[in-house]
Structures are given as C-alpha cells and as structure tokens.
CSV table of C-alpha atoms in Angstrom, one decimal:
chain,number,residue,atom,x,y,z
A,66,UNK,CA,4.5,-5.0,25.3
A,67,UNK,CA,6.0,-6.4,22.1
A,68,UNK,CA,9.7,-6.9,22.1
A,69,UNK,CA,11.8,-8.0,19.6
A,70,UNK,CA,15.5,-9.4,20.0
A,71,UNK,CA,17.6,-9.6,17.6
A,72,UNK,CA,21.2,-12.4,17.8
A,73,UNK,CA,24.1,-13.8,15.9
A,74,UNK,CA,27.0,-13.5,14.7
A,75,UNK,CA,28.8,-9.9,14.7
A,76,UNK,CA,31.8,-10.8,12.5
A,77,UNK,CA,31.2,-13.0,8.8
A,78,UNK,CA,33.8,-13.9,6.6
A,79,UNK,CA,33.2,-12.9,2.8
A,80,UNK,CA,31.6,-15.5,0.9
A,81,UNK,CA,30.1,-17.2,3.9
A,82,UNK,CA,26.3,-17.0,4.9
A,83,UNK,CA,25.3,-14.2,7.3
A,84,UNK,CA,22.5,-15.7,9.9
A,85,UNK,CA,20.2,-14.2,12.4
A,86,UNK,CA,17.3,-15.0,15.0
A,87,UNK,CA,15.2,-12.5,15.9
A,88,UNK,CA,12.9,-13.6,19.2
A,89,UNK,CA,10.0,-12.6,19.9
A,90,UNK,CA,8.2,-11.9,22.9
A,91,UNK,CA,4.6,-10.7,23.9
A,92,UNK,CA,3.2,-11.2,20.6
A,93,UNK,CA,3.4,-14.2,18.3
A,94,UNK,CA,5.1,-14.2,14.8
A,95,UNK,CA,1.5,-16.9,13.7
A,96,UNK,CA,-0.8,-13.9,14.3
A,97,UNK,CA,-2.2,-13.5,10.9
A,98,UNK,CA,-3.0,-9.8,11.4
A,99,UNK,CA,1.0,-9.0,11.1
A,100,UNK,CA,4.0,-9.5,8.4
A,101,UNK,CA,7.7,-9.9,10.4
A,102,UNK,CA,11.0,-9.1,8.6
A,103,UNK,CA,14.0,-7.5,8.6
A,104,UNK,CA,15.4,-4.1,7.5
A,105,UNK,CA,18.9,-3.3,7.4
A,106,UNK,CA,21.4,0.3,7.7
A,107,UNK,CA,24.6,0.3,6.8
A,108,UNK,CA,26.9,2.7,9.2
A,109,UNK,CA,26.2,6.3,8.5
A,110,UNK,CA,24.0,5.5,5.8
A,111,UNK,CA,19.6,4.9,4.9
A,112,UNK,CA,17.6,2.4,5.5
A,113,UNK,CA,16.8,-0.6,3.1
A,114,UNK,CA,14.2,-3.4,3.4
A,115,UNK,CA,14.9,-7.2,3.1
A,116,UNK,CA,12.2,-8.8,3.1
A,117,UNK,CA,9.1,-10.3,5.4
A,118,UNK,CA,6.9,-13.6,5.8
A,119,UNK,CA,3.6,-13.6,6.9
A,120,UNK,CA,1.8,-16.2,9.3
A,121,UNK,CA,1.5,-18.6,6.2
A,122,UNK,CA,4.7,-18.4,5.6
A,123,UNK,CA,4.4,-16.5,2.2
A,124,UNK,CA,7.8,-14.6,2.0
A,125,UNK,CA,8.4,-11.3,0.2
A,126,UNK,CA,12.1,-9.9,-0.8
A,127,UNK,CA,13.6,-6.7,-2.3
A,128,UNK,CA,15.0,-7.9,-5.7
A,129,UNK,CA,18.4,-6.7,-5.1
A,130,UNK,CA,18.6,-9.2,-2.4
A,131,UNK,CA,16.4,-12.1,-3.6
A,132,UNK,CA,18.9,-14.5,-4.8
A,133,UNK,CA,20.5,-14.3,-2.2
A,134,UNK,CA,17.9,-14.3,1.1
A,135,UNK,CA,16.0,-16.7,2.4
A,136,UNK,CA,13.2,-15.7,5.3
A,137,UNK,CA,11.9,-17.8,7.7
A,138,UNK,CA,9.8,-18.4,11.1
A,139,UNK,CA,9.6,-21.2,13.6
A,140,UNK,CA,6.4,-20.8,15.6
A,141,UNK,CA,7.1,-23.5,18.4
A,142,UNK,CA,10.5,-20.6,19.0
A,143,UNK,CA,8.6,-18.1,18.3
A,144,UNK,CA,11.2,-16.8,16.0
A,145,UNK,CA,12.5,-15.1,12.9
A,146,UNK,CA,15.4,-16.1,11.4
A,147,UNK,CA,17.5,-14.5,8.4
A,148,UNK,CA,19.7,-16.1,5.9
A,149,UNK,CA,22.1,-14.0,3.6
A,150,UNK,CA,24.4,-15.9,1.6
A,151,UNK,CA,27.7,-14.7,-0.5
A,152,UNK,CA,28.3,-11.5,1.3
A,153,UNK,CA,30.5,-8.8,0.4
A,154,UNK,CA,31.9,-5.6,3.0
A,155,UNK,CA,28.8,-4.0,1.4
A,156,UNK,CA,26.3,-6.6,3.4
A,157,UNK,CA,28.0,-4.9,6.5
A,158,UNK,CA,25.2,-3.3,8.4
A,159,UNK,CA,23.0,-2.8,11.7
A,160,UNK,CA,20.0,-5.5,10.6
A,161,UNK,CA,16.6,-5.0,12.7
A,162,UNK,CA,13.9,-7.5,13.0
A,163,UNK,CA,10.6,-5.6,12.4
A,164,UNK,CA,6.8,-6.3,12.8
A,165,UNK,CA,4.6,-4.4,10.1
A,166,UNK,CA,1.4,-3.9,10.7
A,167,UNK,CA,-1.3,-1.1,8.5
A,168,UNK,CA,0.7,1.3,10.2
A,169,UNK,CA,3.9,0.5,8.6
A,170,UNK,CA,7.2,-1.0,10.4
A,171,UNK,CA,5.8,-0.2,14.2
A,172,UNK,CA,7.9,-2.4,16.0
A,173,UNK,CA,11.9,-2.5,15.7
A,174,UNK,CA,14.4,-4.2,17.6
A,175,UNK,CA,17.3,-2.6,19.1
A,176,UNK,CA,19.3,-3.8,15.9
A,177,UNK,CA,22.4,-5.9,15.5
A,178,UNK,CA,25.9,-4.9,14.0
A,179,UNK,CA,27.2,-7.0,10.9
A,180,UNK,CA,30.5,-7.0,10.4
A,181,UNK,CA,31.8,-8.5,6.8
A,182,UNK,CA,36.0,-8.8,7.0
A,183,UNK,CA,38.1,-11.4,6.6
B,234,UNK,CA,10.7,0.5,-7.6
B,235,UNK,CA,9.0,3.5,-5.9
B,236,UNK,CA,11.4,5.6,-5.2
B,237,UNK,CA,11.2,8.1,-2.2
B,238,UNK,CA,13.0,11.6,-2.7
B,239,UNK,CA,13.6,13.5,0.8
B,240,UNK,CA,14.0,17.5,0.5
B,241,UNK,CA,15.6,19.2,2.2
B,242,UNK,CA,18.9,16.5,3.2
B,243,UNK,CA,19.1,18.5,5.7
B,244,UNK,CA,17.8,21.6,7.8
B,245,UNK,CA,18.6,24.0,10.8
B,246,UNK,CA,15.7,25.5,12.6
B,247,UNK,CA,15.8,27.4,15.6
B,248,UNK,CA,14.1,26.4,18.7
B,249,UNK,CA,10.4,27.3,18.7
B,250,UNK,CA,10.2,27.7,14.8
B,251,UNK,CA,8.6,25.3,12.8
B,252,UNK,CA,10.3,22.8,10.6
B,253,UNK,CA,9.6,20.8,7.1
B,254,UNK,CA,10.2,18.1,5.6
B,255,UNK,CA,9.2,16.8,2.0
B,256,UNK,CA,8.7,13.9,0.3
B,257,UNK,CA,7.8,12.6,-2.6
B,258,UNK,CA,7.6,9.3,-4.5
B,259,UNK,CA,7.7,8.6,-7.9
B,260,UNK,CA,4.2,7.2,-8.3
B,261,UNK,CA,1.5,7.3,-6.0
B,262,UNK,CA,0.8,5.3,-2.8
B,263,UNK,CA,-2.7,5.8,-2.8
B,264,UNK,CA,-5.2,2.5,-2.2
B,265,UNK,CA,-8.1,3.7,-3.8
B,266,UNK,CA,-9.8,0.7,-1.8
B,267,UNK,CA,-9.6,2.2,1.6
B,268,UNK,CA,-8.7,5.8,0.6
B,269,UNK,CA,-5.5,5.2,2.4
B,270,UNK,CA,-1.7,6.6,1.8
B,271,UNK,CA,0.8,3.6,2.5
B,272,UNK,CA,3.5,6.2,3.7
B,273,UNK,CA,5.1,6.1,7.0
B,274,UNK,CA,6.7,8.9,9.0
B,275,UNK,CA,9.9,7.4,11.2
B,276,UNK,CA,12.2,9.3,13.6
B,277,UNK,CA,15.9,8.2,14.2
B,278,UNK,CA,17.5,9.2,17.1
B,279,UNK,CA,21.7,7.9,17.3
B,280,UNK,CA,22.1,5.0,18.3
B,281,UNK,CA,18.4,4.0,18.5
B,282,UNK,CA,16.2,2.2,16.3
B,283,UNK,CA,13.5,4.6,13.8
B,284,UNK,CA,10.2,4.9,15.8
B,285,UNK,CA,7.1,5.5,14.1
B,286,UNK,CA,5.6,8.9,14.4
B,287,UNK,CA,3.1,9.4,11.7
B,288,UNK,CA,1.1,6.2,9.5
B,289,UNK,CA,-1.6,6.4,6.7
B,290,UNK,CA,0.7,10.2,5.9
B,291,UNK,CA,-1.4,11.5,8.9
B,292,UNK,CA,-2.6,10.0,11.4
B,293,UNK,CA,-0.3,10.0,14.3
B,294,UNK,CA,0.9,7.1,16.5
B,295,UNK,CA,-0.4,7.2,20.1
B,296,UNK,CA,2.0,9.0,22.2
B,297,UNK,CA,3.6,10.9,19.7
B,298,UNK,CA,3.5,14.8,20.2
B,299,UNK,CA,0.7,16.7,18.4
B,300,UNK,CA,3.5,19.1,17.1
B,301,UNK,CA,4.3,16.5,14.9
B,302,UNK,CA,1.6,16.7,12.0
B,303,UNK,CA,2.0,14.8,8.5
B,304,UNK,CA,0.0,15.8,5.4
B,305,UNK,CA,-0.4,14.8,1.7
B,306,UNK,CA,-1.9,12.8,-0.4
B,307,UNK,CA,-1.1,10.3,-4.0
B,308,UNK,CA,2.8,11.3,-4.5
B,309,UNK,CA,3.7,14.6,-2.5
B,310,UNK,CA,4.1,14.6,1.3
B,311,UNK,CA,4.8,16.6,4.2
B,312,UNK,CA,6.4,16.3,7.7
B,313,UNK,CA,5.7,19.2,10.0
B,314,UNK,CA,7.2,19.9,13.0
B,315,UNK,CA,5.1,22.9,14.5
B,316,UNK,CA,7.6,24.3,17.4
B,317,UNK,CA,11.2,22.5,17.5
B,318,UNK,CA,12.0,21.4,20.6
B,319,UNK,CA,15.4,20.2,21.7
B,320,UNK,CA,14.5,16.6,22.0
B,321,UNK,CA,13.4,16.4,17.6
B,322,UNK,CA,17.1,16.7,16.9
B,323,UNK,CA,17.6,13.2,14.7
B,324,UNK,CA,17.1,12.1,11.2
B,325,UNK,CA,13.5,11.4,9.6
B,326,UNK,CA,12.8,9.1,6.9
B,327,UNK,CA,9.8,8.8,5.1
B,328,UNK,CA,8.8,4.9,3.8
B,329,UNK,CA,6.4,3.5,1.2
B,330,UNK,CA,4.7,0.1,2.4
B,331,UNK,CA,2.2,0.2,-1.0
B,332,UNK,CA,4.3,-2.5,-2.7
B,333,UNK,CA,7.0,-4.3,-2.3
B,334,UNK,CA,10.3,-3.5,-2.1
B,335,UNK,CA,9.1,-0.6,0.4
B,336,UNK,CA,11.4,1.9,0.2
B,337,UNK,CA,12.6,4.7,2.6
B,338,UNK,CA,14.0,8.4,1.6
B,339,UNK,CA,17.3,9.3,1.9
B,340,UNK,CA,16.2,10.9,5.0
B,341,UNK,CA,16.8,14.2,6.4
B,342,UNK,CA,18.8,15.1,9.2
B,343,UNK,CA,17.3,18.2,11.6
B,344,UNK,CA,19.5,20.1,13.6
B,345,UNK,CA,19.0,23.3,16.0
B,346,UNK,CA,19.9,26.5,14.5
C-alpha cells in the first residue's frame, strides 16, 4: 500500500525558504507511470496546487507560485522535496505530498502544518 | 486558468434524500483523444486529507459507495449523492487535471438537515 509522509519545519520566519520532504513508501517516485507533487490548504480555506515532477524530472508549477518553487526528487531516498522561497503569512498552510495518476491526485499524505510568523 | 465554479457553497439534505452538487469550468476538459473528462471528484472529511471518490467525471474509485455517482461531460458536472448517509457529512471539491495549473472548486460543504 502506497504511503506518503510528509516532514519539516512547522514554524518559518517571513522571507526565509519554506522546505519539505515527502517519503515515500511502497511505490517508487522513478515509476514513469506517475507525476508526484504537492498541493497546499490554507486553514479554513480550498485547495491549490503547486506543482509536480515526473520520473524525468520534468517539473510543472502553478504560475502564481513559479518564481518562487522549486520541485524536486531523489530516487536513491526515494523522496520528494519542496522548496518555497520569500514567504509571506499567506504561504501559511497544511501542504500534502500527492501522487497523480489518470485518475487524478489518488494518493495524499496526511499533510503538514506551515506556520509563517516571525 | 480553468477555473472551477462549485454550486451550491453549501447544502443541507436530510438523511435518506439525495444530494447535488455542481460544477462547472470555464472551458472544457474533454481529451478528444481518449474521450476522457480530466475532472476529479474528492471528499474532505476534518481533519483528514481529500480522498478520491469519482475520476474520468464518472467512473468511481474501488471501494467507494455506489451512492456516490458523477456525471457530465465538456464543461458542466455533477456530483450525486443518491441517499445521504451520516458518514457523507464533509466538504467536496471538484478538480481539473486537463492542464496545468489544475485547479479545484471552491468546494461545497454538505451538512445533515
């Protein structure tokens, strides 16, 4: 069973780089029949996608974000990892590591709480 | 951008009655390819990740009730719920994965009456 695990930091100061792993277990972020990413909700709110990388390591970003994101795996971790530089309070959000498949986002991790405050 | 418009934001149905959602996006997410609808059905419980219930706007996921149906086609949508049980209170959201940025609805939150 595919599980996905996201981890790092809760709290980030403004201006400072946001970073998160995701691991990955029971499936392998080099299959090429998948694209891995991220989505991200801030409290009480929708839903918005970052971005995602496939096994090549061809990235794809929402525009809002794109200056400012930077995807990436390591397959010898087995890992996805999320960069998000200059943040604001309005970066503060519960980020999930997702798989997409041609079904859509089918596997989610639990989620991890961002926290922006000085 | 596609954007994704929810109706209703949200709705009260009794137990046993059917509820509907709508959605809609502002150009189609048809692949004419594969005759396929890149729109994605997702139940969000509190506190709890979205779960997939409905892909391809209807064919739905393995282990998901069959009171959950989706239907629709090019740019109109809809998410039925056939007889509400207790356990469907949560928030749906309805996602594009045709091109990039995919976007979500605002979702809609469902409630017992």
């Amino acid at each position: 069973q595919l599980q996905l695990q996201e981890s790092g930091p809760g709290l980030v100061k403004p201006s400072e780089t946001l970073s998160l792993t995701c691991s990955v277990s029971g499936g392998s972020v080099s299959s090429s029949s998948y694209y891995w990413g991220w989505i991200r909700q801030p409290p009480g709110k929708g839903l918005q996608w970052i971005g995602s990388i496939n096994y090549s390591g061809s990235t794809y970003y929402n525009p809002s974000l794109k200056s400012r994101v930077t995807i990436s795996v390591d397959t010898s971790k087995n890992q996805l990892s999320l960069k998000l530089s200059s943040v604001t309070a309005a970066d503060t959000a519960v980020y999930y590591c997702v798989r997409r498949s041609a079904a859509g986002h089918d596997y989610w991790g639990q989620g991890t709480l961002v926290t922006v405050s000085s | 951008d596609i954007v994704m418009t929810q109706s209703p934001d949200s709705l009260a149905v009794s137990l046993g009655e059917r509820a509907t959602i709508s959605c809609k996006s502002s150009q189609s997410v048809l692949y004419r390819s594969n005759n396929k609808n890149y729109l994605t059905w997702y139940q969000q419980k509190p506190g709890q990740p979205p779960k997939v219930l409905i892909y391809w706007a209807s064919t739905r996921k393995s282990g998901v009730p069959d009171r959950f149906s989706g239907s629709g086609s090019g740019t109109d949508f809809t998410l039925t719920i056939s007889s509400l049980q207790a356990e469907d209170v949560a928030v749906y959201y309805c996602q594009q994965y045709y091109s990039t940025p995919y976007t979500f609805g605002q979702g809609t939150k469902l409630e017992i009456k």
